[in-house]
Short mmCIF file of C-alpha atoms in Angstrom, two decimals:
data_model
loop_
_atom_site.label_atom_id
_atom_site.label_comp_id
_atom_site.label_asym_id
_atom_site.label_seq_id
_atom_site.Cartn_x
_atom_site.Cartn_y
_atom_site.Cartn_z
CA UNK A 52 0.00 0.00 0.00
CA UNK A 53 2.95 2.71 0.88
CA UNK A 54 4.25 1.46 -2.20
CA UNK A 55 1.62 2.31 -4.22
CA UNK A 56 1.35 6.17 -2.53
CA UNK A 57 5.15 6.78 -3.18
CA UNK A 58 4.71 5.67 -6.91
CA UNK A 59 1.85 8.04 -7.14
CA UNK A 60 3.65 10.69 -5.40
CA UNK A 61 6.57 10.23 -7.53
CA UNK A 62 4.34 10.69 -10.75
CA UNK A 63 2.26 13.63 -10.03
CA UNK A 64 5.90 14.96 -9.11
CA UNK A 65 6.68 14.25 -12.39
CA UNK A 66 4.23 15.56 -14.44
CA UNK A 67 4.56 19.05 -12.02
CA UNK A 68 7.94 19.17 -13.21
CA UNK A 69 7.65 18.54 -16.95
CA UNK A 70 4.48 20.79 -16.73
CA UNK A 71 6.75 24.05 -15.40
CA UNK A 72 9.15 23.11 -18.12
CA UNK A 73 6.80 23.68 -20.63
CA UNK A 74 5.77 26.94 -19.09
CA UNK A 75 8.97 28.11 -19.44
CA UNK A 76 7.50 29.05 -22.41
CA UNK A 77 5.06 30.80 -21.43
CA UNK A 78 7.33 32.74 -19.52
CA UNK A 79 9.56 33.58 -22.48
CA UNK A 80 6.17 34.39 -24.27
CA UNK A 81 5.16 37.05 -21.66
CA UNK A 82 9.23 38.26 -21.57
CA UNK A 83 9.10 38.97 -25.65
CA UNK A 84 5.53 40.67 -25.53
CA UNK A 85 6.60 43.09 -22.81
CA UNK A 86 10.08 43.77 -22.96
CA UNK A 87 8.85 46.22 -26.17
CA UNK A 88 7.02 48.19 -23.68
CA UNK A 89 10.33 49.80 -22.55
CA UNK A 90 11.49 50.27 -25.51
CA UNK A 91 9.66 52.29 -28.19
CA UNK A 92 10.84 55.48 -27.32
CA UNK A 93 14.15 54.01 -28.29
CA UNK A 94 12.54 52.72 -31.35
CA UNK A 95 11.50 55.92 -32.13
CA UNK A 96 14.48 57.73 -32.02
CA UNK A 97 16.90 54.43 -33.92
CA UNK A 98 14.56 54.15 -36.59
CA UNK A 99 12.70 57.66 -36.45
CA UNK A 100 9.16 56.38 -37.03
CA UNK A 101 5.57 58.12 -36.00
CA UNK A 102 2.63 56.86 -34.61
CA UNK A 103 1.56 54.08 -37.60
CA UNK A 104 5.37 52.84 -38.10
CA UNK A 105 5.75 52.63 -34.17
CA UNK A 106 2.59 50.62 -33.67
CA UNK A 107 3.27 48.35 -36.66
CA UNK A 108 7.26 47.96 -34.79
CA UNK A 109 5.82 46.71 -31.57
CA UNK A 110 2.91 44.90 -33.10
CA UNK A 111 4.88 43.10 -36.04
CA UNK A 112 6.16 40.45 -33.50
CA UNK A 113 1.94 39.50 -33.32
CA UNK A 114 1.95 38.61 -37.06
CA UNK A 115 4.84 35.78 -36.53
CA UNK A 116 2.68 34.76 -33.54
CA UNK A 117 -0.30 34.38 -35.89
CA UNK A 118 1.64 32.23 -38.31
CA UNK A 119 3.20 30.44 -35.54
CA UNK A 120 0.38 29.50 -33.48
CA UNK A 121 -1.47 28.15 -37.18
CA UNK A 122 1.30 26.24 -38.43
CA UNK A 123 2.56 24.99 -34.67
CA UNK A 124 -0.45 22.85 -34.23
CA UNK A 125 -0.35 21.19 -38.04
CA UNK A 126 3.16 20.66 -37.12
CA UNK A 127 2.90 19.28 -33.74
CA UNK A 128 0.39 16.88 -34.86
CA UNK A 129 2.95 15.83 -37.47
CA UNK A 130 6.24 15.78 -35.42
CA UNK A 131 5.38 16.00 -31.96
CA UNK A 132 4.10 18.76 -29.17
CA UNK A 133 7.58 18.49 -27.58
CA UNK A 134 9.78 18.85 -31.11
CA UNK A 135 7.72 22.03 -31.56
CA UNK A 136 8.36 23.42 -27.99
CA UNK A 137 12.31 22.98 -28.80
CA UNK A 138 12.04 24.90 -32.34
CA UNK A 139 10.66 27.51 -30.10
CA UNK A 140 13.51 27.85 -27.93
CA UNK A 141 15.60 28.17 -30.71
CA UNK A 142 13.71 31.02 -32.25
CA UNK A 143 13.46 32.95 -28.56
CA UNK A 144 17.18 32.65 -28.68
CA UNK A 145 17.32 34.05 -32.27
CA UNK A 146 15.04 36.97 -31.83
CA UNK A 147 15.71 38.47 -28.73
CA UNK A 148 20.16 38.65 -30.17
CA UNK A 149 18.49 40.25 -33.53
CA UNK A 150 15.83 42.80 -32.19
CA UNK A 151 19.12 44.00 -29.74
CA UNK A 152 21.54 44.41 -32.89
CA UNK A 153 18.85 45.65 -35.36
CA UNK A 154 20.04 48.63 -37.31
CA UNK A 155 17.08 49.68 -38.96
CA UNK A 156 13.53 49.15 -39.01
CA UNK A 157 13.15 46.52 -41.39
CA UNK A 158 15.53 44.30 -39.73
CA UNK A 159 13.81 44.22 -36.48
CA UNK A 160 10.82 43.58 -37.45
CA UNK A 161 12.30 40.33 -39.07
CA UNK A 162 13.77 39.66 -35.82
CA UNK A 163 10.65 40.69 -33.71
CA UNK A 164 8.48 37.87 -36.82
CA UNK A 165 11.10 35.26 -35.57
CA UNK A 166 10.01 36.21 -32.34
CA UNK A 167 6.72 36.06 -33.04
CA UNK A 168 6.51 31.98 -34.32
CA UNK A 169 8.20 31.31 -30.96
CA UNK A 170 5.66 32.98 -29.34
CA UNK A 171 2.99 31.83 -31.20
CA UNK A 172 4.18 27.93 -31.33
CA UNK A 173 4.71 28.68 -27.14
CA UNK A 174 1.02 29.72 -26.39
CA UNK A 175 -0.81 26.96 -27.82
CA UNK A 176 1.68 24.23 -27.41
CA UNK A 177 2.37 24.36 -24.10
CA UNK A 178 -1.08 24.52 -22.39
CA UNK A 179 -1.95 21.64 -25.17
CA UNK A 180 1.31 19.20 -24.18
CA UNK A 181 0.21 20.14 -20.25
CA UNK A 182 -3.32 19.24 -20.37
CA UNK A 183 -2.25 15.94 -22.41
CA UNK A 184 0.22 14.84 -19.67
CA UNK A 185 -2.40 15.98 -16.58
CA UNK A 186 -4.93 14.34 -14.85
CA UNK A 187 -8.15 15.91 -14.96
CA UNK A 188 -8.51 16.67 -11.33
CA UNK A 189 -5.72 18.79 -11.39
CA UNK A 190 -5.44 19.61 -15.34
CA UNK A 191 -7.08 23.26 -15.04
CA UNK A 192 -4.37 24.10 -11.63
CA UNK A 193 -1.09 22.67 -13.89
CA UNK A 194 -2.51 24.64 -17.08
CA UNK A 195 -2.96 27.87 -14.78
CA UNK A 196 0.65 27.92 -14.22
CA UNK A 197 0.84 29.00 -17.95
CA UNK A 198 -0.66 32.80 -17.55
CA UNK A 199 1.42 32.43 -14.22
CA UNK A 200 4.61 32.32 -16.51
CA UNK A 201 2.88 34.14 -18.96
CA UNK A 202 2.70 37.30 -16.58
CA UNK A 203 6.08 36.58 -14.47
CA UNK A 204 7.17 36.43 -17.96
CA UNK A 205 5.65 40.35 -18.36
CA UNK A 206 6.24 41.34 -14.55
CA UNK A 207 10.25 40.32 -15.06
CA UNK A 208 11.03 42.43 -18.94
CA UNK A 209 9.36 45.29 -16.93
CA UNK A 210 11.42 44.97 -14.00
CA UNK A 211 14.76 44.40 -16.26
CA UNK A 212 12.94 47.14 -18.05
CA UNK A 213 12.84 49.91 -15.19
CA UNK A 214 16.43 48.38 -14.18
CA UNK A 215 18.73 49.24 -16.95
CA UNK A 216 16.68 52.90 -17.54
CA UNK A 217 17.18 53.50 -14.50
CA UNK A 218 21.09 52.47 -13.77
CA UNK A 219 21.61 54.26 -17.52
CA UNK A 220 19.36 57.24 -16.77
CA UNK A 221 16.91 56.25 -19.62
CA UNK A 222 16.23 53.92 -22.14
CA UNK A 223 17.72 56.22 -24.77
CA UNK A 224 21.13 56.33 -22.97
CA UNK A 225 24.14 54.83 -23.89
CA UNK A 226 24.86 51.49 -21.55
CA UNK A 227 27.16 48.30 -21.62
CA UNK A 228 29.95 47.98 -24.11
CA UNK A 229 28.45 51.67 -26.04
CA UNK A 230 24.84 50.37 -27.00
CA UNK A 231 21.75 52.17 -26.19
CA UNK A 232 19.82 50.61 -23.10
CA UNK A 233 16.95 49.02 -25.20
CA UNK A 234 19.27 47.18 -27.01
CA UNK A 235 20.31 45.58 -23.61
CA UNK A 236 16.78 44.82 -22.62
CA UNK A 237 16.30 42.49 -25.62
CA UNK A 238 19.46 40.92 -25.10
CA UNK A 239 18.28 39.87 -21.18
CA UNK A 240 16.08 37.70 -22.58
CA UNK A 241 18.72 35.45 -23.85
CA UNK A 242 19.23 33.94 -20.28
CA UNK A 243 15.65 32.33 -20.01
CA UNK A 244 15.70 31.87 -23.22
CA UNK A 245 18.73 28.98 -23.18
CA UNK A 246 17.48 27.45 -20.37
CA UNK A 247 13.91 26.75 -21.79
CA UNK A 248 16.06 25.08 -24.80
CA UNK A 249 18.56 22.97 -21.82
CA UNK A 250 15.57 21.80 -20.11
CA UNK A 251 13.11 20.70 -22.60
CA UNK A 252 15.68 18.30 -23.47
CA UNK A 253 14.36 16.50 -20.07
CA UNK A 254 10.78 16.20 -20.88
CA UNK A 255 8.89 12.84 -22.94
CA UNK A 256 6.99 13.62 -25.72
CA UNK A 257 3.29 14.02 -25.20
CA UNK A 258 1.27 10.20 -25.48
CA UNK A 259 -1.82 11.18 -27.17
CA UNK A 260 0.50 12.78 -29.77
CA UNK A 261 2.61 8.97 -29.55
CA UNK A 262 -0.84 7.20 -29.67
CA UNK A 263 -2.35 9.24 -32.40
CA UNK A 264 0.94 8.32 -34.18
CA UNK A 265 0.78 4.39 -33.59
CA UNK A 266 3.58 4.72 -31.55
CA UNK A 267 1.38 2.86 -28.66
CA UNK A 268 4.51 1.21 -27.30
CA UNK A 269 6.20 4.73 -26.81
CA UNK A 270 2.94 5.91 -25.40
CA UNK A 271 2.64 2.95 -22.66
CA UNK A 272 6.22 3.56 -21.22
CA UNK A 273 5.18 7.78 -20.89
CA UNK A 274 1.86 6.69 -19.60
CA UNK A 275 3.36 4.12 -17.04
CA UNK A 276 5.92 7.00 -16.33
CA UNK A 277 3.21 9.32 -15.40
CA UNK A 278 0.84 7.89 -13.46
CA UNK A 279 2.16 4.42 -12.74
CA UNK A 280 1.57 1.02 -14.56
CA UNK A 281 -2.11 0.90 -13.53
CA UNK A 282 -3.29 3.68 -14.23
CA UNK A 283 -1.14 3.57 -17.12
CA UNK A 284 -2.60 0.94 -18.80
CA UNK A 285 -6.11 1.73 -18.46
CA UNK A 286 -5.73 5.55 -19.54
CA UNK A 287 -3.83 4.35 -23.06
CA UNK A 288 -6.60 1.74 -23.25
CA UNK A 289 -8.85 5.08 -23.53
CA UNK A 290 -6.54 7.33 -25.31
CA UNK A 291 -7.19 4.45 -28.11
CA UNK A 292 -10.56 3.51 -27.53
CA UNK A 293 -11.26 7.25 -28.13
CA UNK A 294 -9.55 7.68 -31.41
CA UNK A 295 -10.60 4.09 -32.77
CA UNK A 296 -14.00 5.22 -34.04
CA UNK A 297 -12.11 7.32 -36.75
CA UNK A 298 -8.39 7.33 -36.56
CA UNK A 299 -6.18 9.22 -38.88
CA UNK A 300 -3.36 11.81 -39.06
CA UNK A 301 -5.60 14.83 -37.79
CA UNK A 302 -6.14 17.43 -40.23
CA UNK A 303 -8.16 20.64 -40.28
CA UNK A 304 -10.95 18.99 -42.28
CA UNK A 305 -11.74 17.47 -39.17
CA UNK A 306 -13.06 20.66 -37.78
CA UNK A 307 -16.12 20.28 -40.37
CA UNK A 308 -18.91 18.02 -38.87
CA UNK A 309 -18.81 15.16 -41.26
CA UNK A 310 -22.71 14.73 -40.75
CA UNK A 311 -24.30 18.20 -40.48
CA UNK A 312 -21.90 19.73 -43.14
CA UNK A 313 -20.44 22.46 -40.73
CA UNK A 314 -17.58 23.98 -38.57
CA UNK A 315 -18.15 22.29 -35.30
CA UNK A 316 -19.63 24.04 -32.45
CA UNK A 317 -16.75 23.69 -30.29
CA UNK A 318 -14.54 25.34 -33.33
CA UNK A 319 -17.02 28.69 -32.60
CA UNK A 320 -16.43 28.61 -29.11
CA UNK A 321 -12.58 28.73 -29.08
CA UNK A 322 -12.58 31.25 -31.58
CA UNK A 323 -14.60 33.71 -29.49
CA UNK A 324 -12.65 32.77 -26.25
CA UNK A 325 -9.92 33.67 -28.65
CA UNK A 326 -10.75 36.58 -29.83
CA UNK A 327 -12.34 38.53 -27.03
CA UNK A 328 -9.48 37.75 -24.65
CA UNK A 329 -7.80 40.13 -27.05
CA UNK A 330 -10.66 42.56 -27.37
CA UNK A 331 -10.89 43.70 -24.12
CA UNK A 332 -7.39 45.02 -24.42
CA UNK A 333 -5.01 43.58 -22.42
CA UNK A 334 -2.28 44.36 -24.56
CA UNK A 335 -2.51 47.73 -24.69
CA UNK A 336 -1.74 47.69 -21.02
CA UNK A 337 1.31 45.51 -21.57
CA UNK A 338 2.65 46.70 -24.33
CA UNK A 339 1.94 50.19 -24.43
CA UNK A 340 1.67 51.13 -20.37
CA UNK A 341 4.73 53.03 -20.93
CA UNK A 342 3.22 55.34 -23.29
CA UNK A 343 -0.09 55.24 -21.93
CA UNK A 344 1.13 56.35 -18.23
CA UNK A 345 3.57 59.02 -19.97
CA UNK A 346 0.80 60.07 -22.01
CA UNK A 347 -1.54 60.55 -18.97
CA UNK A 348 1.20 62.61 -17.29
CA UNK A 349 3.74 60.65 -15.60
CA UNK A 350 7.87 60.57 -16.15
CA UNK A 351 8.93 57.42 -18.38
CA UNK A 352 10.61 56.22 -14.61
CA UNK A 353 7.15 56.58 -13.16
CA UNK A 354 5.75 54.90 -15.72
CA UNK A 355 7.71 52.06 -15.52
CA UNK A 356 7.60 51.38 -11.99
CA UNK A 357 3.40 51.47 -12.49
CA UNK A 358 4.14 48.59 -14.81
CA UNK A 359 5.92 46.88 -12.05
CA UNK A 360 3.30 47.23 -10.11
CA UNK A 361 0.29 45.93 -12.86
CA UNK A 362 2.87 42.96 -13.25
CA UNK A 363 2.50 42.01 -9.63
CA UNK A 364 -0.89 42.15 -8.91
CA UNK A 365 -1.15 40.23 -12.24
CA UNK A 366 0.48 37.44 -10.82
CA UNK A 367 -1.71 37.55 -7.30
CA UNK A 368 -4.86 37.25 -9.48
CA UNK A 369 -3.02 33.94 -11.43
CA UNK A 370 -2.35 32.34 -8.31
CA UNK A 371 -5.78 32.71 -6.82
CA UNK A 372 -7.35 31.43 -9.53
CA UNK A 373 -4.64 28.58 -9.71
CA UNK A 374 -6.45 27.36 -6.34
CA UNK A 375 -9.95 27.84 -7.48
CA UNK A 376 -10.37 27.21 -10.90
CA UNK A 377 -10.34 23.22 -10.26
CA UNK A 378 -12.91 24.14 -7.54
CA UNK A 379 -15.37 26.31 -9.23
CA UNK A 380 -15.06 25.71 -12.51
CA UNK A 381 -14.17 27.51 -15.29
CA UNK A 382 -17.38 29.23 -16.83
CA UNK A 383 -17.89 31.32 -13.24
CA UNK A 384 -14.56 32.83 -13.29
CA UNK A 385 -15.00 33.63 -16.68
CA UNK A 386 -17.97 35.40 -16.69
CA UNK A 387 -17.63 37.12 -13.39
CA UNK A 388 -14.41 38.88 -14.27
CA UNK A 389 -16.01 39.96 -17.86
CA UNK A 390 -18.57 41.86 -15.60
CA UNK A 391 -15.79 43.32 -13.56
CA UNK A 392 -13.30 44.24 -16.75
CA UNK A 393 -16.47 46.06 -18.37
CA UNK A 394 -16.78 47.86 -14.84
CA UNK A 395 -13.33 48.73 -14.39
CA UNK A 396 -12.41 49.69 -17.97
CA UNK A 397 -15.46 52.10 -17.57
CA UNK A 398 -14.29 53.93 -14.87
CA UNK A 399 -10.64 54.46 -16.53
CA UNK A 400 -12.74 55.48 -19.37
CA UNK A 401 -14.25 58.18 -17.28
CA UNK A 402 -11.40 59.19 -15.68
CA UNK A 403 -9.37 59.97 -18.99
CA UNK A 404 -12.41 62.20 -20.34
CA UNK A 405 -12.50 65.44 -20.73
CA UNK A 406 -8.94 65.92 -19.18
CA UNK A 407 -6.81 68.48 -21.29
CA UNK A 408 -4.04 68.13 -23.31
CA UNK A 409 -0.62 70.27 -23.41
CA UNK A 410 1.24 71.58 -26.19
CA UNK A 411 3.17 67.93 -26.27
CA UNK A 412 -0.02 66.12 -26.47
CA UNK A 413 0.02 64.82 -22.90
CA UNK A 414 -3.23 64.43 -21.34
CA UNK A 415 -3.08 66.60 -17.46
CA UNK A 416 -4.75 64.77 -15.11
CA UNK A 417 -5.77 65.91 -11.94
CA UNK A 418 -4.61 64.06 -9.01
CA UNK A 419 -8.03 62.91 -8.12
CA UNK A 420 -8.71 61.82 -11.96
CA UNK A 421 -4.89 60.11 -11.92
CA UNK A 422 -5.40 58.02 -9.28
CA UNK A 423 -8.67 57.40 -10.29
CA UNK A 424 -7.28 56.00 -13.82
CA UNK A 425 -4.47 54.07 -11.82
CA UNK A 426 -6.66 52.01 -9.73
CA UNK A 427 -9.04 51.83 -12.39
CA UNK A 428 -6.73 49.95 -14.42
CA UNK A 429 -5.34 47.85 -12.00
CA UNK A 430 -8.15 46.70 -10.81
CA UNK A 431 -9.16 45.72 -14.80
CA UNK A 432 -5.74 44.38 -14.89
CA UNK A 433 -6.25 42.00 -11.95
CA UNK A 434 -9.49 40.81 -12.62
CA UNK A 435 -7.93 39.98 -16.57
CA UNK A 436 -5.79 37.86 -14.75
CA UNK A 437 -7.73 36.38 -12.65
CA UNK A 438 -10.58 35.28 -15.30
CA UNK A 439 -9.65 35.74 -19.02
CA UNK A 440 -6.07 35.83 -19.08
CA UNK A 441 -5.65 32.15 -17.02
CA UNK A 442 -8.79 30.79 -18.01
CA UNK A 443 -9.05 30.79 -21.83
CA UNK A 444 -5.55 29.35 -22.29
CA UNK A 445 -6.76 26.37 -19.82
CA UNK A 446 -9.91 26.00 -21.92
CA UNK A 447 -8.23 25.81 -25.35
CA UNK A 448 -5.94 23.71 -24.17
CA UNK A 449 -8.65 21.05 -23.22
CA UNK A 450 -11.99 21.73 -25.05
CA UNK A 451 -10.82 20.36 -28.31
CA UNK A 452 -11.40 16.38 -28.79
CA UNK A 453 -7.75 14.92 -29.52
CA UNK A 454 -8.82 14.34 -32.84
CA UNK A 455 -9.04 17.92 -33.36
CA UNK A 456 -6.74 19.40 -30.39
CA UNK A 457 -4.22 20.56 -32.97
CA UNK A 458 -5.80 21.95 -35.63
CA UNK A 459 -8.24 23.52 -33.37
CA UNK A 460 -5.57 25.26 -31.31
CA UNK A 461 -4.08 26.48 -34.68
CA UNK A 462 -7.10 28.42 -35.69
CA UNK A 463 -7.84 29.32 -32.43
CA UNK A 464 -4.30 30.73 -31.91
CA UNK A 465 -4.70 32.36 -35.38
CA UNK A 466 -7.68 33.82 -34.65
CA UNK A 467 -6.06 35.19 -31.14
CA UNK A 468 -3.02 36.60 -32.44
CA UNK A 469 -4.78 38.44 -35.50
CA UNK A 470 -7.05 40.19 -32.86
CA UNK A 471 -4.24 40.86 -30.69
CA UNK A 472 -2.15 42.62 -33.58
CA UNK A 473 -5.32 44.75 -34.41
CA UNK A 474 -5.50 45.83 -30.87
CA UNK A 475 -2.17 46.55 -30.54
CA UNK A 476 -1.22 47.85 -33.99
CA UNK A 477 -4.32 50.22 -33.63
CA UNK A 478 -3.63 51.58 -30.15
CA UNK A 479 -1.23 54.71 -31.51
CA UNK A 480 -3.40 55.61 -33.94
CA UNK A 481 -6.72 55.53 -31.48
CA UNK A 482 -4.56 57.71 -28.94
CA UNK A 483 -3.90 60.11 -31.71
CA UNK A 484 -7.27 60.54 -33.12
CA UNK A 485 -9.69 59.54 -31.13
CA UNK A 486 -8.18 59.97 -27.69
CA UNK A 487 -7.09 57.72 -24.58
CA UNK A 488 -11.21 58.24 -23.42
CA UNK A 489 -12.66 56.43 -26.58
CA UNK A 490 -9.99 53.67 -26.81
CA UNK A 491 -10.86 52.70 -23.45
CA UNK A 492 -14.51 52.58 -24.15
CA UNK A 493 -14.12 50.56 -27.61
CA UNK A 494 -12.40 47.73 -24.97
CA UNK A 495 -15.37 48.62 -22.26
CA UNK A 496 -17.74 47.32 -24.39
CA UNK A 497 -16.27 44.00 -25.94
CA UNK A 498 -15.60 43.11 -21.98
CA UNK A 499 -19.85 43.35 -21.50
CA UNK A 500 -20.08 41.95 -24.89
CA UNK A 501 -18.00 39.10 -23.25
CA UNK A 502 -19.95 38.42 -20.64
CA UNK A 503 -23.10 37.10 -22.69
CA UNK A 504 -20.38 35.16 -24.85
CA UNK A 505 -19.91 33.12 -21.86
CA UNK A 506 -23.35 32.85 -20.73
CA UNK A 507 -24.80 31.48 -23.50
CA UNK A 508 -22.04 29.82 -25.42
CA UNK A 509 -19.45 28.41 -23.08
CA UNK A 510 -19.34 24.67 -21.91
CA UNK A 511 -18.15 24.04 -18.33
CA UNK A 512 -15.31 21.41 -18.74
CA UNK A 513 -14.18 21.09 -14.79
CA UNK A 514 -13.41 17.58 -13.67
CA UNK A 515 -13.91 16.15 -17.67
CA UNK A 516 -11.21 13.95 -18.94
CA UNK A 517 -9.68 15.02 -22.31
CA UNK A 518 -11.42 12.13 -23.76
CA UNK A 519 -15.35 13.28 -23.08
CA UNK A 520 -14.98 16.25 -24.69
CA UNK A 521 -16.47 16.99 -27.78
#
């Protein structure tokens, strides 16, 4: 009997520790998205762009996530969730030396692409090879740990961020060995970036992906690895009973209901999950705080310490609903912070209205309407990452049959990145025209648009094994 307890211990150990392997990617995904925050006033001045060139800079890296997250799950279903993970690594490393040593504008934004299909392969493969490796009574806590990384990830490139400006008195200045101080806070990234590639070295490839393969051999000795020669047995036993009834190499066809003729329901679903996570915007938040703080009246140092700060409480919010979400489901946490985003992206709304502008274009906020903005937003920003910003990636990751989990992550991630380089390539050109005001309120009302999303189209899938879904 202790016997049996110790293997089971030893297992779940396992599986933790391949699980926060593949996060690491999540963490290098959440690095590369906000390390630009600090640095577009830099890109302004290297490559002496305006508002449309600027945007389309920081938001370039979003069209190599697009591609990436499309072709990542066609390719993973082909060669493997963990072969994918380690092209990613390789790309991370790639990117984050080019966007440093980029001379002009065209050649970072290559870099930033390259950047991009690691990000991109990163966010769907790595809640997909996690939720195929974890039991279902933990699945949605292991998954979690993705926006975790995700938004250490963030919360870290800010803090290198607000670092280096500060030990070279801006991000402008001249640093290390004569190159400007953005430069150097690409270049950090090369750290986590070569131990994501070490360590996935460690980790077995994914046995749905081995039995959808006919590698069932391969598959028995992971699945006997993970949760013990029981258990092991009886969940390949039901990895292939569930891909018996009509077993092929997956391919996107398979998202068309053979019998009604149509793109499956479920298909629908992850596509809005998808694309509201991104229409609420997040990224604006992440990618531009910088600007946006700067533009609402505080010094670039202040401003960066406030994204500090958003980075923190981002990762409270992911650890609370690391202990809940297995507990009360998905579909509640979802909808309740949609109510509260809609509320709290309101009120920043609100408090940038009507405030004046100086002769620089910088919106002077009272005190009162300031910190009315700043807790405002963090509050939106916490509740994001307590609901949307966990929770989606947990439910595309397991909502999918495994017939479809690939293909259905691609267009899902597709459909995610696409919305998140609108946002984002957008943002500069809504703050010029249109003002900080009626951005807000374009995100204030996809959040209560999202809220009757989730009411009336999202399936609860706590406690369901990867094999009932469908």
């Amino acid at each position: 009997m202790n016997n049996s307890v110790s293997s089971d211990q030893g297992s779940t150990g396992f599986i933790i520790f391949i699980s926060v392997i593949a996060t690491i990617g999540g963490f290098l995904f959440g690095y590369d998205s906000g390390v630009i925050n600090g640095t577009v006033k830099g890109l302004q001045i290297a490559f002496d762009s305006e508002s449309a060139g600027t945007g389309f800079s920081v938001s370039s890296m979003l069209l190599g996530c697009a591609a990436g997250a499309l072709f990542a799950g066609r390719l993973a279903d082909r060669y493997g969730r963990k072969a994918l993970l380690i092209v990613s690594s390789i790309l991370f490393i790639i990117s984050a030396w080019g966007s440093g040593v980029a001379g002009s504008t065209g050649e970072f934004v290559v870099y930033r692409i390259l950047g991009g299909l690691a990000v991109g392969a990163a966010s769907v493969m790595a809640p997909a090879y996690i939720s195929e490796v974890a039991l279902a009574r933990y699945r949605g806590m292991l998954t979690s740990v993705q926006q975790i990384a995700i938004i250490s990830g963030l919360t870290a490139s800010f803090f290198s961020n607000y670092f280096l400006a500060e030990s070279a008195g801006g991000s402008t200045a001249e640093f290390w060995l004569g190159y400007e101080t953005w430069r150097w806070m690409f270049w950090v990234e090369l750290i986590p970036a070569g131990i994501f590639f070490i360590a996935l070295l460690a980790i077995p490839e994914s046995p749905r992906f081995l039995v959808a393969s006919g590698k069932t051999e391969k598959a028995r000795q992971v699945l006997v690895r993970l949760y013990g020669a029981v258990d092991g047995t009886t969940k390949l036993t039901e990895i292939s009973d569930s891909m018996a009834a009509d077993h092929h190499r997956p391919r996107f066809s398979d998202l068309i209901d053979k019998t009604a003729g149509k793109v499956r329901p479920v298909v629908w679903i992850g596509l809005g999950l998808a694309i509201l996570q991104q229409f609420v915007g997040i990224n604006v938040v992440f990618y531009y705080g910088a600007v946006l703080w700067e533009a609402a009246g505080f010094s670039e140092s202040q401003a960066l310490l406030v994204n500090v700060l958003s980075g923190s409480i981002s990762i409270a919010a992911c650890f609370i609903t690391f202990f809940l979400v297995d507990k009360i489901g998905r579909k509640p946490l979802l909808w309740f912070g949609s109510a509260g985003m809609a509320i709290s992206l309101g009120v920043v709304a609100y408090a940038f209205a009507g405030a004046p502008v100086d002769a620089a274009g910088n919106l002077q906020l009272s005190d009162d309407s300031g910190l009315l903005a700043l807790f405002g937003a963090n509050i939106y920003v916490f509740l994001f990452n307590l609901s949307w910003g966990p929770v989606v990636w947990i439910m595309l990751g397991e909502m999918f049959p495994n017939q479809i989990r690939g293909s259905g992550l691609a267009v899902a991630g597709l459909a995610q990145w696409l919305a998140n380089f609108l946002i984002t390539w957008s943002f500069p050109i809504l703050l010029a025209g249109i003002g900080l005001s009626a951005a807000y309120g374009i995100y204030t009302f996809f959040a209560a648009l999202s809220v009757f999303f989730v009411i009336f189209m999202v399936r609860e899938t706590k406690g369901k094994e990867l094999e009932e879904m469908e």
